JSON list of N, CA, C and O in Angstrom, two decimals:
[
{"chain": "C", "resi": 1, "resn": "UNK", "atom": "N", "xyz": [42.45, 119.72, -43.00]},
{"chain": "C", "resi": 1, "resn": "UNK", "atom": "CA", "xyz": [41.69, 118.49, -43.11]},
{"chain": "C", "resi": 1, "resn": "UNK", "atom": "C", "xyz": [40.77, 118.34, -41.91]},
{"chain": "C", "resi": 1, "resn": "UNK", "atom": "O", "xyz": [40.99, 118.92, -40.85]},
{"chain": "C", "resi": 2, "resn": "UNK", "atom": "N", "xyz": [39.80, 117.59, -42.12]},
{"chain": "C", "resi": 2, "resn": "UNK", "atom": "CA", "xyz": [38.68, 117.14, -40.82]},
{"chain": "C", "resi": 2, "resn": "UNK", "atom": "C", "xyz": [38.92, 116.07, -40.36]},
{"chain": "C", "resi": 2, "resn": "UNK", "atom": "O", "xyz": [39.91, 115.38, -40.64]},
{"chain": "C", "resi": 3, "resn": "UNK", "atom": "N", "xyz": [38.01, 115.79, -39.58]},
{"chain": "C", "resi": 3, "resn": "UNK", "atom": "CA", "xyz": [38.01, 114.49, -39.19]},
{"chain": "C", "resi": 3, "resn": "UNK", "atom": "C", "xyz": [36.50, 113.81, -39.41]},
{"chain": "C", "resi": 3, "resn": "UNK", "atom": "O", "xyz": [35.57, 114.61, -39.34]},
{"chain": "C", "resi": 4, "resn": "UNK", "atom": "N", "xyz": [36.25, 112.74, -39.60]},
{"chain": "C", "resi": 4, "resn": "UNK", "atom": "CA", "xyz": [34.87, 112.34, -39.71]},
{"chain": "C", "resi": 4, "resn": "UNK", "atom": "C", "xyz": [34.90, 110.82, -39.36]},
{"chain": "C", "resi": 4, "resn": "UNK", "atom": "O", "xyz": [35.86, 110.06, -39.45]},
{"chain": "C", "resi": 5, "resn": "UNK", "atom": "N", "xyz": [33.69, 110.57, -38.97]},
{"chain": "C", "resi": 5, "resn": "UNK", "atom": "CA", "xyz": [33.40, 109.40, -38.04]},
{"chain": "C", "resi": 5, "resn": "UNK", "atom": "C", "xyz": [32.82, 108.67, -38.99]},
{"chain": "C", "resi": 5, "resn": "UNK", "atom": "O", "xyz": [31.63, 108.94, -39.17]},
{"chain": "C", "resi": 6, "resn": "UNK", "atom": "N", "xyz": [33.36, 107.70, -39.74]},
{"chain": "C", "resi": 6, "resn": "UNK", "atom": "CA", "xyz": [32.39, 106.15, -40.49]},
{"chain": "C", "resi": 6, "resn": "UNK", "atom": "C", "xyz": [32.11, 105.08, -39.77]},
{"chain": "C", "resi": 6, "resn": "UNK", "atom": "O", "xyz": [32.93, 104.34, -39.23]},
{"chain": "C", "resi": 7, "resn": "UNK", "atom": "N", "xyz": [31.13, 105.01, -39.78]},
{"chain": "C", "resi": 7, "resn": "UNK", "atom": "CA", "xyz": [29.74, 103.84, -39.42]},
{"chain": "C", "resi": 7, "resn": "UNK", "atom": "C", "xyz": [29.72, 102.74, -40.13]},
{"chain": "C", "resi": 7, "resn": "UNK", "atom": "O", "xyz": [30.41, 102.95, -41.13]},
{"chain": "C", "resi": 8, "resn": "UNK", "atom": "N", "xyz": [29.20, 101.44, -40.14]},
{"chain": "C", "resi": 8, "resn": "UNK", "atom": "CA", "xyz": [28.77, 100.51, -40.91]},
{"chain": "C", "resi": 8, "resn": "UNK", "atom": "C", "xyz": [28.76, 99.01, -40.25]},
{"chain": "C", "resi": 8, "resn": "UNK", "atom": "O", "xyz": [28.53, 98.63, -39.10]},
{"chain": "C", "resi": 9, "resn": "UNK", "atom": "N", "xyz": [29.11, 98.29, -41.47]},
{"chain": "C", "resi": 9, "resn": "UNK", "atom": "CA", "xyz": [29.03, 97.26, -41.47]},
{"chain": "C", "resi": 9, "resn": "UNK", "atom": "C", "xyz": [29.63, 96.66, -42.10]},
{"chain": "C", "resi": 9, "resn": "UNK", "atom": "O", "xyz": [29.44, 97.26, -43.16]},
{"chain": "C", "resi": 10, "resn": "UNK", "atom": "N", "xyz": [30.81, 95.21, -42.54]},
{"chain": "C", "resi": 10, "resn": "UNK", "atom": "CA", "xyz": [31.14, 94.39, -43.63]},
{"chain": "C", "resi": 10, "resn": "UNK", "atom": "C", "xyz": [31.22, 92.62, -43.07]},
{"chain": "C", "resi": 10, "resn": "UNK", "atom": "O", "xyz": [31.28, 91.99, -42.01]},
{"chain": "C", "resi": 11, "resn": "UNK", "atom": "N", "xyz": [31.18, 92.36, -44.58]},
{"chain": "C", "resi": 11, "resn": "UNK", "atom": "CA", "xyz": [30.20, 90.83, -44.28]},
{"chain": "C", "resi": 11, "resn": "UNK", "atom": "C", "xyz": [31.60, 89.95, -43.43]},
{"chain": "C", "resi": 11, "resn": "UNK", "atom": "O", "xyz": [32.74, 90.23, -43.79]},
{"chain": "C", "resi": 12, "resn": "UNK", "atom": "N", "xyz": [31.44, 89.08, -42.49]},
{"chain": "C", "resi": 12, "resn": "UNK", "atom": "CA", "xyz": [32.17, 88.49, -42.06]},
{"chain": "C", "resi": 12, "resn": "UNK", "atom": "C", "xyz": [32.24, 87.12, -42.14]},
{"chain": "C", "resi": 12, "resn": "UNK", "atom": "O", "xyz": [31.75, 86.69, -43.18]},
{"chain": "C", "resi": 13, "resn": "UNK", "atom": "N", "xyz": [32.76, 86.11, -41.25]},
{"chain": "C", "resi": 13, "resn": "UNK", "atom": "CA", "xyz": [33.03, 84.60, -41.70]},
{"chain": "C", "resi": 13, "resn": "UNK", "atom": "C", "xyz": [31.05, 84.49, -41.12]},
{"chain": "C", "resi": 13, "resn": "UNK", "atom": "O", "xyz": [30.18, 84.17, -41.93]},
{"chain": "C", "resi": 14, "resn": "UNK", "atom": "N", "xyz": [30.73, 84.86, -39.56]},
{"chain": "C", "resi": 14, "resn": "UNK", "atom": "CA", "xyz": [29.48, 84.39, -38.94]},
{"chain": "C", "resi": 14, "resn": "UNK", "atom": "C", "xyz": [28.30, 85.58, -39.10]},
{"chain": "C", "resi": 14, "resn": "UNK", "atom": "O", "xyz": [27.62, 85.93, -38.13]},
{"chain": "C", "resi": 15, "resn": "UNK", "atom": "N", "xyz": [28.15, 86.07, -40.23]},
{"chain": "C", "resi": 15, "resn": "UNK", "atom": "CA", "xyz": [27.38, 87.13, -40.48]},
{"chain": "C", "resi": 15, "resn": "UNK", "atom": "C", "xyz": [28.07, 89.08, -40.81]},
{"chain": "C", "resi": 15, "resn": "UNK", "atom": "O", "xyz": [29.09, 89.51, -41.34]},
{"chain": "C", "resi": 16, "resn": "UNK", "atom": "N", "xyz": [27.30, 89.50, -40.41]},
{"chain": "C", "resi": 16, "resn": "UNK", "atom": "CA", "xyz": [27.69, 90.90, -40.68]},
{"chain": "C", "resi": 16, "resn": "UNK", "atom": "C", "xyz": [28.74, 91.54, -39.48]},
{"chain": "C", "resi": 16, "resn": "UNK", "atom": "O", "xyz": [28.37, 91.02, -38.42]},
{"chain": "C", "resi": 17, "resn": "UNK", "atom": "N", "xyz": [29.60, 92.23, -39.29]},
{"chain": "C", "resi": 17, "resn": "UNK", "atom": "CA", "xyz": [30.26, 93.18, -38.60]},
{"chain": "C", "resi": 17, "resn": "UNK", "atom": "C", "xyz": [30.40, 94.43, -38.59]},
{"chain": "C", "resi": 17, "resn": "UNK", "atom": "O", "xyz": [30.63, 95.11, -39.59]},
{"chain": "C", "resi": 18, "resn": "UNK", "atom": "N", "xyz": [30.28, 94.82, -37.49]},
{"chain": "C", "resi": 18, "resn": "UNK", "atom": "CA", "xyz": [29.73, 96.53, -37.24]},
{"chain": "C", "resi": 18, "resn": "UNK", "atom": "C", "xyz": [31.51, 96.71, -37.01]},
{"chain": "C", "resi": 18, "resn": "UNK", "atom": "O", "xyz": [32.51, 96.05, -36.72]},
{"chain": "C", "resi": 19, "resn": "UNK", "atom": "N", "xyz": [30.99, 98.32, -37.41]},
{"chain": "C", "resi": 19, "resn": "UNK", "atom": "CA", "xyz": [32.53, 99.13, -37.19]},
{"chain": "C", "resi": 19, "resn": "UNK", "atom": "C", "xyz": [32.67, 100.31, -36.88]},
{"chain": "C", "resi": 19, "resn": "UNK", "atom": "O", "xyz": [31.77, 100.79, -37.57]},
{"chain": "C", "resi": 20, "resn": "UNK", "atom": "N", "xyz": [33.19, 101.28, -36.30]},
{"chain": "C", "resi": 20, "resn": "UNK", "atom": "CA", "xyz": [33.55, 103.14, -36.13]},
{"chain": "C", "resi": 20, "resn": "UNK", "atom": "C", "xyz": [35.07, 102.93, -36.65]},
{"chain": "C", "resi": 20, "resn": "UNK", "atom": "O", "xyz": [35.95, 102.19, -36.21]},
{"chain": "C", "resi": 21, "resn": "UNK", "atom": "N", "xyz": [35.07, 103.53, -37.37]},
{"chain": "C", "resi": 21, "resn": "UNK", "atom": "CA", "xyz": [36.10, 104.26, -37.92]},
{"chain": "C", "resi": 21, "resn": "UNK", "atom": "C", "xyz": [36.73, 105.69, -37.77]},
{"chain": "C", "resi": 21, "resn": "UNK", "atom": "O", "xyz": [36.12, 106.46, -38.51]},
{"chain": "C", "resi": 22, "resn": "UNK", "atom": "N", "xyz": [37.43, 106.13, -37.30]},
{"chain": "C", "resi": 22, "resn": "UNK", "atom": "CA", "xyz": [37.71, 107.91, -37.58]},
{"chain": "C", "resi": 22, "resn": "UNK", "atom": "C", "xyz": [38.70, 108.30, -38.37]},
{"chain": "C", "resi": 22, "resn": "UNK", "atom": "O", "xyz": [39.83, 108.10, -37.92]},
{"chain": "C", "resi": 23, "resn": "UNK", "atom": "N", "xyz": [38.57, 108.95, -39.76]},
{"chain": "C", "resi": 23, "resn": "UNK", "atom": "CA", "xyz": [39.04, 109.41, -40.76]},
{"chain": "C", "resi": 23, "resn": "UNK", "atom": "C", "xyz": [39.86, 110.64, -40.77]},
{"chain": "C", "resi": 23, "resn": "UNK", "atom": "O", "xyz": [39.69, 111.54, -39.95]},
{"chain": "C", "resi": 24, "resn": "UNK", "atom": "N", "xyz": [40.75, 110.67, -41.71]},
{"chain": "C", "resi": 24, "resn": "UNK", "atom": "CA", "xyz": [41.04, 112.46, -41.57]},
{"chain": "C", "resi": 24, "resn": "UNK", "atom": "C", "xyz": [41.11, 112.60, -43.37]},
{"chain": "C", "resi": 24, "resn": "UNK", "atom": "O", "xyz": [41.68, 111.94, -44.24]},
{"chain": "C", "resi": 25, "resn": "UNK", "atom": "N", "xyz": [40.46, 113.45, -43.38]},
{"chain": "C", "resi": 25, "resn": "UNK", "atom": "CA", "xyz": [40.06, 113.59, -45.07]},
{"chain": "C", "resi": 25, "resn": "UNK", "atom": "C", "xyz": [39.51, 114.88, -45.60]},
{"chain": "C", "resi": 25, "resn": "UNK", "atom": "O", "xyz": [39.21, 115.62, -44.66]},
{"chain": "C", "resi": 26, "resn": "UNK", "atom": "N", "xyz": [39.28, 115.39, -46.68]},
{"chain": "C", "resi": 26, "resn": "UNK", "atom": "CA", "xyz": [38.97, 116.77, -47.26]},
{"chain": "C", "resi": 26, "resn": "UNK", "atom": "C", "xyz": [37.58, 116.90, -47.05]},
{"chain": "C", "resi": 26, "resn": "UNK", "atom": "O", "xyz": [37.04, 117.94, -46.64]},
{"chain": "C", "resi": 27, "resn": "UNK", "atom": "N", "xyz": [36.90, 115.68, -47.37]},
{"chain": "C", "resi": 27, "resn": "UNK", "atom": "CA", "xyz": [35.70, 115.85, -47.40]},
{"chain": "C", "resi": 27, "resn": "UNK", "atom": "C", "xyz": [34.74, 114.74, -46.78]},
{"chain": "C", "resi": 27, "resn": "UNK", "atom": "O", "xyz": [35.35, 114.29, -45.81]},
{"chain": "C", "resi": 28, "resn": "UNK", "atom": "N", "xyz": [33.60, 114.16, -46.88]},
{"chain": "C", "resi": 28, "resn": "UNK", "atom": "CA", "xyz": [32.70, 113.30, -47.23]},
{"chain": "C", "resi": 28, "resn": "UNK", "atom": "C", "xyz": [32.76, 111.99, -47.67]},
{"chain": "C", "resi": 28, "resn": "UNK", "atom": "O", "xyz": [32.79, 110.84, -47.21]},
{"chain": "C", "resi": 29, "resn": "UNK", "atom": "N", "xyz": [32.75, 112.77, -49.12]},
{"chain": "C", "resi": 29, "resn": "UNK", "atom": "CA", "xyz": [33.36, 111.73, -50.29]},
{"chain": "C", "resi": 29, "resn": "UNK", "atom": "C", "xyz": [34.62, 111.15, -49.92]},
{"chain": "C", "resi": 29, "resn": "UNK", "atom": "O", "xyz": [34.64, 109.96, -49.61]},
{"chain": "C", "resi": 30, "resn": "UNK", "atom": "N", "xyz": [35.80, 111.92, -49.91]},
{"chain": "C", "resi": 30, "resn": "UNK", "atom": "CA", "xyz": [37.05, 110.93, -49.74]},
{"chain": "C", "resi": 30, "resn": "UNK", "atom": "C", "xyz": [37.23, 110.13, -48.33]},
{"chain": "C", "resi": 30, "resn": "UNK", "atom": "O", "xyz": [38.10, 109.28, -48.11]},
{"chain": "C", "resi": 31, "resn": "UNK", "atom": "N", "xyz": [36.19, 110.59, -47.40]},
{"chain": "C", "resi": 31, "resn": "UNK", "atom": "CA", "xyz": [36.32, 109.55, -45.89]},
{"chain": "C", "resi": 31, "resn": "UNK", "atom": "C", "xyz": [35.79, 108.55, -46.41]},
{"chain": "C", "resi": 31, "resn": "UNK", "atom": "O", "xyz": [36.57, 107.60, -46.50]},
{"chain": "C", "resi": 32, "resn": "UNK", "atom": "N", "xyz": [34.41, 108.30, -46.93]},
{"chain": "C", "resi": 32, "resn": "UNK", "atom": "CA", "xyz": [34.05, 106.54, -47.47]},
{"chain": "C", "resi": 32, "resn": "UNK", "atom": "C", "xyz": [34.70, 106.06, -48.53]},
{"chain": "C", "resi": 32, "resn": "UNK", "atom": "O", "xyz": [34.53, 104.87, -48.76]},
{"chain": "C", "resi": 33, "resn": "UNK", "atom": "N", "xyz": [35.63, 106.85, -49.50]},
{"chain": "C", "resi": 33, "resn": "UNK", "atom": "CA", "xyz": [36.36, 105.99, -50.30]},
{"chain": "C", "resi": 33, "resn": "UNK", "atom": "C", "xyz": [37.69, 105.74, -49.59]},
{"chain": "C", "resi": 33, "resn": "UNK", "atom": "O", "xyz": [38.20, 104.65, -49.82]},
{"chain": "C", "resi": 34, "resn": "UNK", "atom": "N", "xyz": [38.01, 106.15, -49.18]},
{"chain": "C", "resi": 34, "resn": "UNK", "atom": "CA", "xyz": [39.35, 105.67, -47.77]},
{"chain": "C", "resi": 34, "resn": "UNK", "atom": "C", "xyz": [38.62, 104.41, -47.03]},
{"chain": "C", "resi": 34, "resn": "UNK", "atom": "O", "xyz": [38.68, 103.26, -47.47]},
{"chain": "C", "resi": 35, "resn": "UNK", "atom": "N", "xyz": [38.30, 104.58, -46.47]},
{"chain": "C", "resi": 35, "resn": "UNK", "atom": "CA", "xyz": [37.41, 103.23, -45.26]},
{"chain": "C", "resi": 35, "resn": "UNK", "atom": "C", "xyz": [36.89, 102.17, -46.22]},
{"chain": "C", "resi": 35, "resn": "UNK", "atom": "O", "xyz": [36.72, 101.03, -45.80]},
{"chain": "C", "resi": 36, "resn": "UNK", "atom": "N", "xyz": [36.65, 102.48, -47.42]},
{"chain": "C", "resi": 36, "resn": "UNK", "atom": "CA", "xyz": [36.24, 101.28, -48.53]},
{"chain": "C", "resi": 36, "resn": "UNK", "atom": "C", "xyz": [37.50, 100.81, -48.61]},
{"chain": "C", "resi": 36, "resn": "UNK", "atom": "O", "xyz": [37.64, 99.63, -48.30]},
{"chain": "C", "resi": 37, "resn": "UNK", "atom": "N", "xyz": [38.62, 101.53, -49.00]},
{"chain": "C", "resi": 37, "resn": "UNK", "atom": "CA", "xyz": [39.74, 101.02, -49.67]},
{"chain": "C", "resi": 37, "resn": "UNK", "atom": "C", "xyz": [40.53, 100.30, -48.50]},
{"chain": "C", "resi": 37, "resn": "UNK", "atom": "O", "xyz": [41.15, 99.24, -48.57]},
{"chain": "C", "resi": 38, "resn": "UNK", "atom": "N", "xyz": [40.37, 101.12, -47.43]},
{"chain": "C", "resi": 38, "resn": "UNK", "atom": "CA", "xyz": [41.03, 100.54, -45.86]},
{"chain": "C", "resi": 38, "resn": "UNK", "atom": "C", "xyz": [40.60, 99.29, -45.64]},
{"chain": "C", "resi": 38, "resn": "UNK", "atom": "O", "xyz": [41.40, 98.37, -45.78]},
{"chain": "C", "resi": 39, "resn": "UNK", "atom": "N", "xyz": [39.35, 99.05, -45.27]},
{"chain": "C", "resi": 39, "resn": "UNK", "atom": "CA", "xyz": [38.43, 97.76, -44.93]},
{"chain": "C", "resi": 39, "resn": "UNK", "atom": "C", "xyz": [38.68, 96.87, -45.92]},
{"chain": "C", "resi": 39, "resn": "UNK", "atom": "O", "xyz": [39.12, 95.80, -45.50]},
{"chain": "C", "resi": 40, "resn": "UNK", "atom": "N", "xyz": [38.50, 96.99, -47.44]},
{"chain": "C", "resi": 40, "resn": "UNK", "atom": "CA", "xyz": [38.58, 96.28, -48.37]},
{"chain": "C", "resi": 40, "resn": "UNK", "atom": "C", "xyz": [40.05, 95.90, -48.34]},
{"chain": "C", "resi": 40, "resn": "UNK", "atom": "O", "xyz": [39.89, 94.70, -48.56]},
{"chain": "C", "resi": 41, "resn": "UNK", "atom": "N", "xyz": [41.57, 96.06, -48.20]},
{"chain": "C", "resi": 41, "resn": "UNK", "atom": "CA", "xyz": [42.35, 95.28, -48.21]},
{"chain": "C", "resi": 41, "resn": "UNK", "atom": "C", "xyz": [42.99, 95.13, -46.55]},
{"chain": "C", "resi": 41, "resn": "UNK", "atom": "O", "xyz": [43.99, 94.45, -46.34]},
{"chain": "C", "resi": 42, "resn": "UNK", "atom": "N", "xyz": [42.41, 95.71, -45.65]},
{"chain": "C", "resi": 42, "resn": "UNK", "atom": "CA", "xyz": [42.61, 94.50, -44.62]},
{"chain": "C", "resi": 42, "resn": "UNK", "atom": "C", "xyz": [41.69, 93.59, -44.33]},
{"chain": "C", "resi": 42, "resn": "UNK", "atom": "O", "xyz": [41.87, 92.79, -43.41]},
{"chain": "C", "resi": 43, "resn": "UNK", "atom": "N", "xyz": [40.73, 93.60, -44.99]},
{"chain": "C", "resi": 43, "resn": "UNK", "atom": "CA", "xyz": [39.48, 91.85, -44.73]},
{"chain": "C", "resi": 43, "resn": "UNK", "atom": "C", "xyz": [39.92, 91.01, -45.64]},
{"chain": "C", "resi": 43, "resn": "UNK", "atom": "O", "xyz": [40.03, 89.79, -45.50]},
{"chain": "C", "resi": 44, "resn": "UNK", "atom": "N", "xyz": [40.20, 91.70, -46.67]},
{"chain": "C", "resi": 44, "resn": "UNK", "atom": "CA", "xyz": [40.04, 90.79, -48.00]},
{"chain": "C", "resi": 44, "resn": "UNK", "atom": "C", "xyz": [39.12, 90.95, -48.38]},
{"chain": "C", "resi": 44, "resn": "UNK", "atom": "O", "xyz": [38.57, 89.85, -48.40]},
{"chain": "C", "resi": 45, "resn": "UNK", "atom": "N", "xyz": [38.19, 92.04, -48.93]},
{"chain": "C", "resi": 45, "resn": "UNK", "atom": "CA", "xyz": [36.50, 92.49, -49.08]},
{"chain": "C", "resi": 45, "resn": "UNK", "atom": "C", "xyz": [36.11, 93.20, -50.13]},
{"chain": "C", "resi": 45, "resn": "UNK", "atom": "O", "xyz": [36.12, 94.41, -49.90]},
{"chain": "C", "resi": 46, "resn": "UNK", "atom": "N", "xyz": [35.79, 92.93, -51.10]},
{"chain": "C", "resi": 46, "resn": "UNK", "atom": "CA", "xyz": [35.45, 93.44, -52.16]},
{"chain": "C", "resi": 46, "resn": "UNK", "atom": "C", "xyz": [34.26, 95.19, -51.84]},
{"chain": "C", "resi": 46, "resn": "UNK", "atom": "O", "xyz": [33.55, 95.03, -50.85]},
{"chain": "C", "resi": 47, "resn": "UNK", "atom": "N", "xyz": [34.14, 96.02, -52.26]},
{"chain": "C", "resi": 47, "resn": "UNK", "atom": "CA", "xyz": [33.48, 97.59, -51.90]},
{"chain": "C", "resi": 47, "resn": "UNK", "atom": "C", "xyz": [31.62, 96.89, -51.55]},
{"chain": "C", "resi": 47, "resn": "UNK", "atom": "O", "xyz": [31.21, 97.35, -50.48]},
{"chain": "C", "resi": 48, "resn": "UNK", "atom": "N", "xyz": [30.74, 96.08, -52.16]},
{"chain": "C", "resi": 48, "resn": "UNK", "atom": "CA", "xyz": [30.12, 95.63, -52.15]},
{"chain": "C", "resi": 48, "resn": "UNK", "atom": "C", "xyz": [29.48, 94.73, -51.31]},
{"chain": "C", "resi": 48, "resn": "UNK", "atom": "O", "xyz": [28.35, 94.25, -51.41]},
{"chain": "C", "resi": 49, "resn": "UNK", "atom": "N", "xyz": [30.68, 94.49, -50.13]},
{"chain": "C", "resi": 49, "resn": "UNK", "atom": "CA", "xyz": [30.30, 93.39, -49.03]},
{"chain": "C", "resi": 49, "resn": "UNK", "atom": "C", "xyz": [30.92, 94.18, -47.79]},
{"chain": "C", "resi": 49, "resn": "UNK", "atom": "O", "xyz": [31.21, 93.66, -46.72]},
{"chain": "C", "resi": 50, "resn": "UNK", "atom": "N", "xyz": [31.12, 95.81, -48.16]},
{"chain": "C", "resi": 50, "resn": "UNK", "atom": "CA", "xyz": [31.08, 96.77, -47.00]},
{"chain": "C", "resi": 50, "resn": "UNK", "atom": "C", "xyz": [29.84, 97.54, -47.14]},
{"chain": "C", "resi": 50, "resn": "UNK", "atom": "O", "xyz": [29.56, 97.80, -48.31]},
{"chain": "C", "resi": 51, "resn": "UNK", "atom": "N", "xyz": [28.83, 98.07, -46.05]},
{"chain": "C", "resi": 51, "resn": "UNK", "atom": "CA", "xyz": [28.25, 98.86, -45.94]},
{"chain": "C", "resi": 51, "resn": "UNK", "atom": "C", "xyz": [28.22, 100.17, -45.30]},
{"chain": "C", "resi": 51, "resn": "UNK", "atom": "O", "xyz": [28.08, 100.20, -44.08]},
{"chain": "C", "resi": 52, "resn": "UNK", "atom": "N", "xyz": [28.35, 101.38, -46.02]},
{"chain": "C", "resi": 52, "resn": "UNK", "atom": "CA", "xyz": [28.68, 102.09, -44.86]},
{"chain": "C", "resi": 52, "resn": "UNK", "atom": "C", "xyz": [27.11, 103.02, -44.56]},
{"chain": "C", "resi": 52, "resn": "UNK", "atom": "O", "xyz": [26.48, 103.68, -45.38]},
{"chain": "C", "resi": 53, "resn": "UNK", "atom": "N", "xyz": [26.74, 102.73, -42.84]},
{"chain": "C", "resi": 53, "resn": "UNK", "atom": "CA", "xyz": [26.16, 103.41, -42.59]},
{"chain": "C", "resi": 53, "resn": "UNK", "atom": "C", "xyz": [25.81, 105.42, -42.57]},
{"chain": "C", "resi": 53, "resn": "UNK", "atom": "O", "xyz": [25.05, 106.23, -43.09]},
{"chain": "C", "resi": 54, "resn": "UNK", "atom": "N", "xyz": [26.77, 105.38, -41.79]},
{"chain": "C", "resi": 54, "resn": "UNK", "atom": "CA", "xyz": [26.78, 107.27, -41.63]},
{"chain": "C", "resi": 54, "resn": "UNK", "atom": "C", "xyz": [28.04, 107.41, -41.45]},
{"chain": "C", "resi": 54, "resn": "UNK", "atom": "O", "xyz": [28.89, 106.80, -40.80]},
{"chain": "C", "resi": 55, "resn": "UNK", "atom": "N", "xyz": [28.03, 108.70, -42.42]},
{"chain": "C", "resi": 55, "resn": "UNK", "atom": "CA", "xyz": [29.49, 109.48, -42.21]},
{"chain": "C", "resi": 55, "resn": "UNK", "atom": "C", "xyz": [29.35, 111.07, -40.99]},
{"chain": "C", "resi": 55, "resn": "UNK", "atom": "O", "xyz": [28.33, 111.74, -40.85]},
{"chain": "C", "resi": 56, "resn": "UNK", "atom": "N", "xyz": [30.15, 111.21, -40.57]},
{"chain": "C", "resi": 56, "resn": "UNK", "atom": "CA", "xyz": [29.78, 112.03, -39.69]},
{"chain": "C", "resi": 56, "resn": "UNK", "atom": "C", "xyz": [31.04, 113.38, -39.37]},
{"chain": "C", "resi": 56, "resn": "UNK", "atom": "O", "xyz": [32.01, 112.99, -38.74]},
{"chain": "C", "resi": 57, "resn": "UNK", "atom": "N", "xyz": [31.04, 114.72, -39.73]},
{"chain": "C", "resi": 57, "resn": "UNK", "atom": "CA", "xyz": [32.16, 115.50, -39.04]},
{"chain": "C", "resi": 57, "resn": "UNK", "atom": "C", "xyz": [32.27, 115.80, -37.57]},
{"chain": "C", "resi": 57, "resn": "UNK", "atom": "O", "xyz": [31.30, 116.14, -36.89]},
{"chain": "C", "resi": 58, "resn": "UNK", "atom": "N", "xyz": [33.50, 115.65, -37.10]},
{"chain": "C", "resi": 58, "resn": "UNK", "atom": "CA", "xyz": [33.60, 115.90, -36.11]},
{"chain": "C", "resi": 58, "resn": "UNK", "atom": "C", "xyz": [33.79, 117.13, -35.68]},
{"chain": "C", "resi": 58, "resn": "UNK", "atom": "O", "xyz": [33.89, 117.35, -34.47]}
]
């Protein structure tokens, strides 16, 4: 497995919130659907009110 660095943003109570994340995942694809699914049930955040900027391997 890799590691990869997610970027972004999700909507908060006083605007938007920035974030780094570091993943360990097969690919690409499964690091932003992890960090969607991560972010989305510890905010309470529907996939749509996360943005993810750049994914990145380390």
């Amino acid at each position: 497995m890799s590691q990869f660095t997610v970027s972004g943003r999700f909507k908060s109570r006083d605007g938007f919130a920035e974030f780094e994340t570091t993943i360990d995942a097969q690919n690409e694809n499964v690091a932003r659907e992890h960090t969607l699914s991560q972010f989305g049930s510890q905010h309470g955040l529907k996939r749509s009110e996360i943005e993810l900027d750049e994914v990145s391997e380390q």
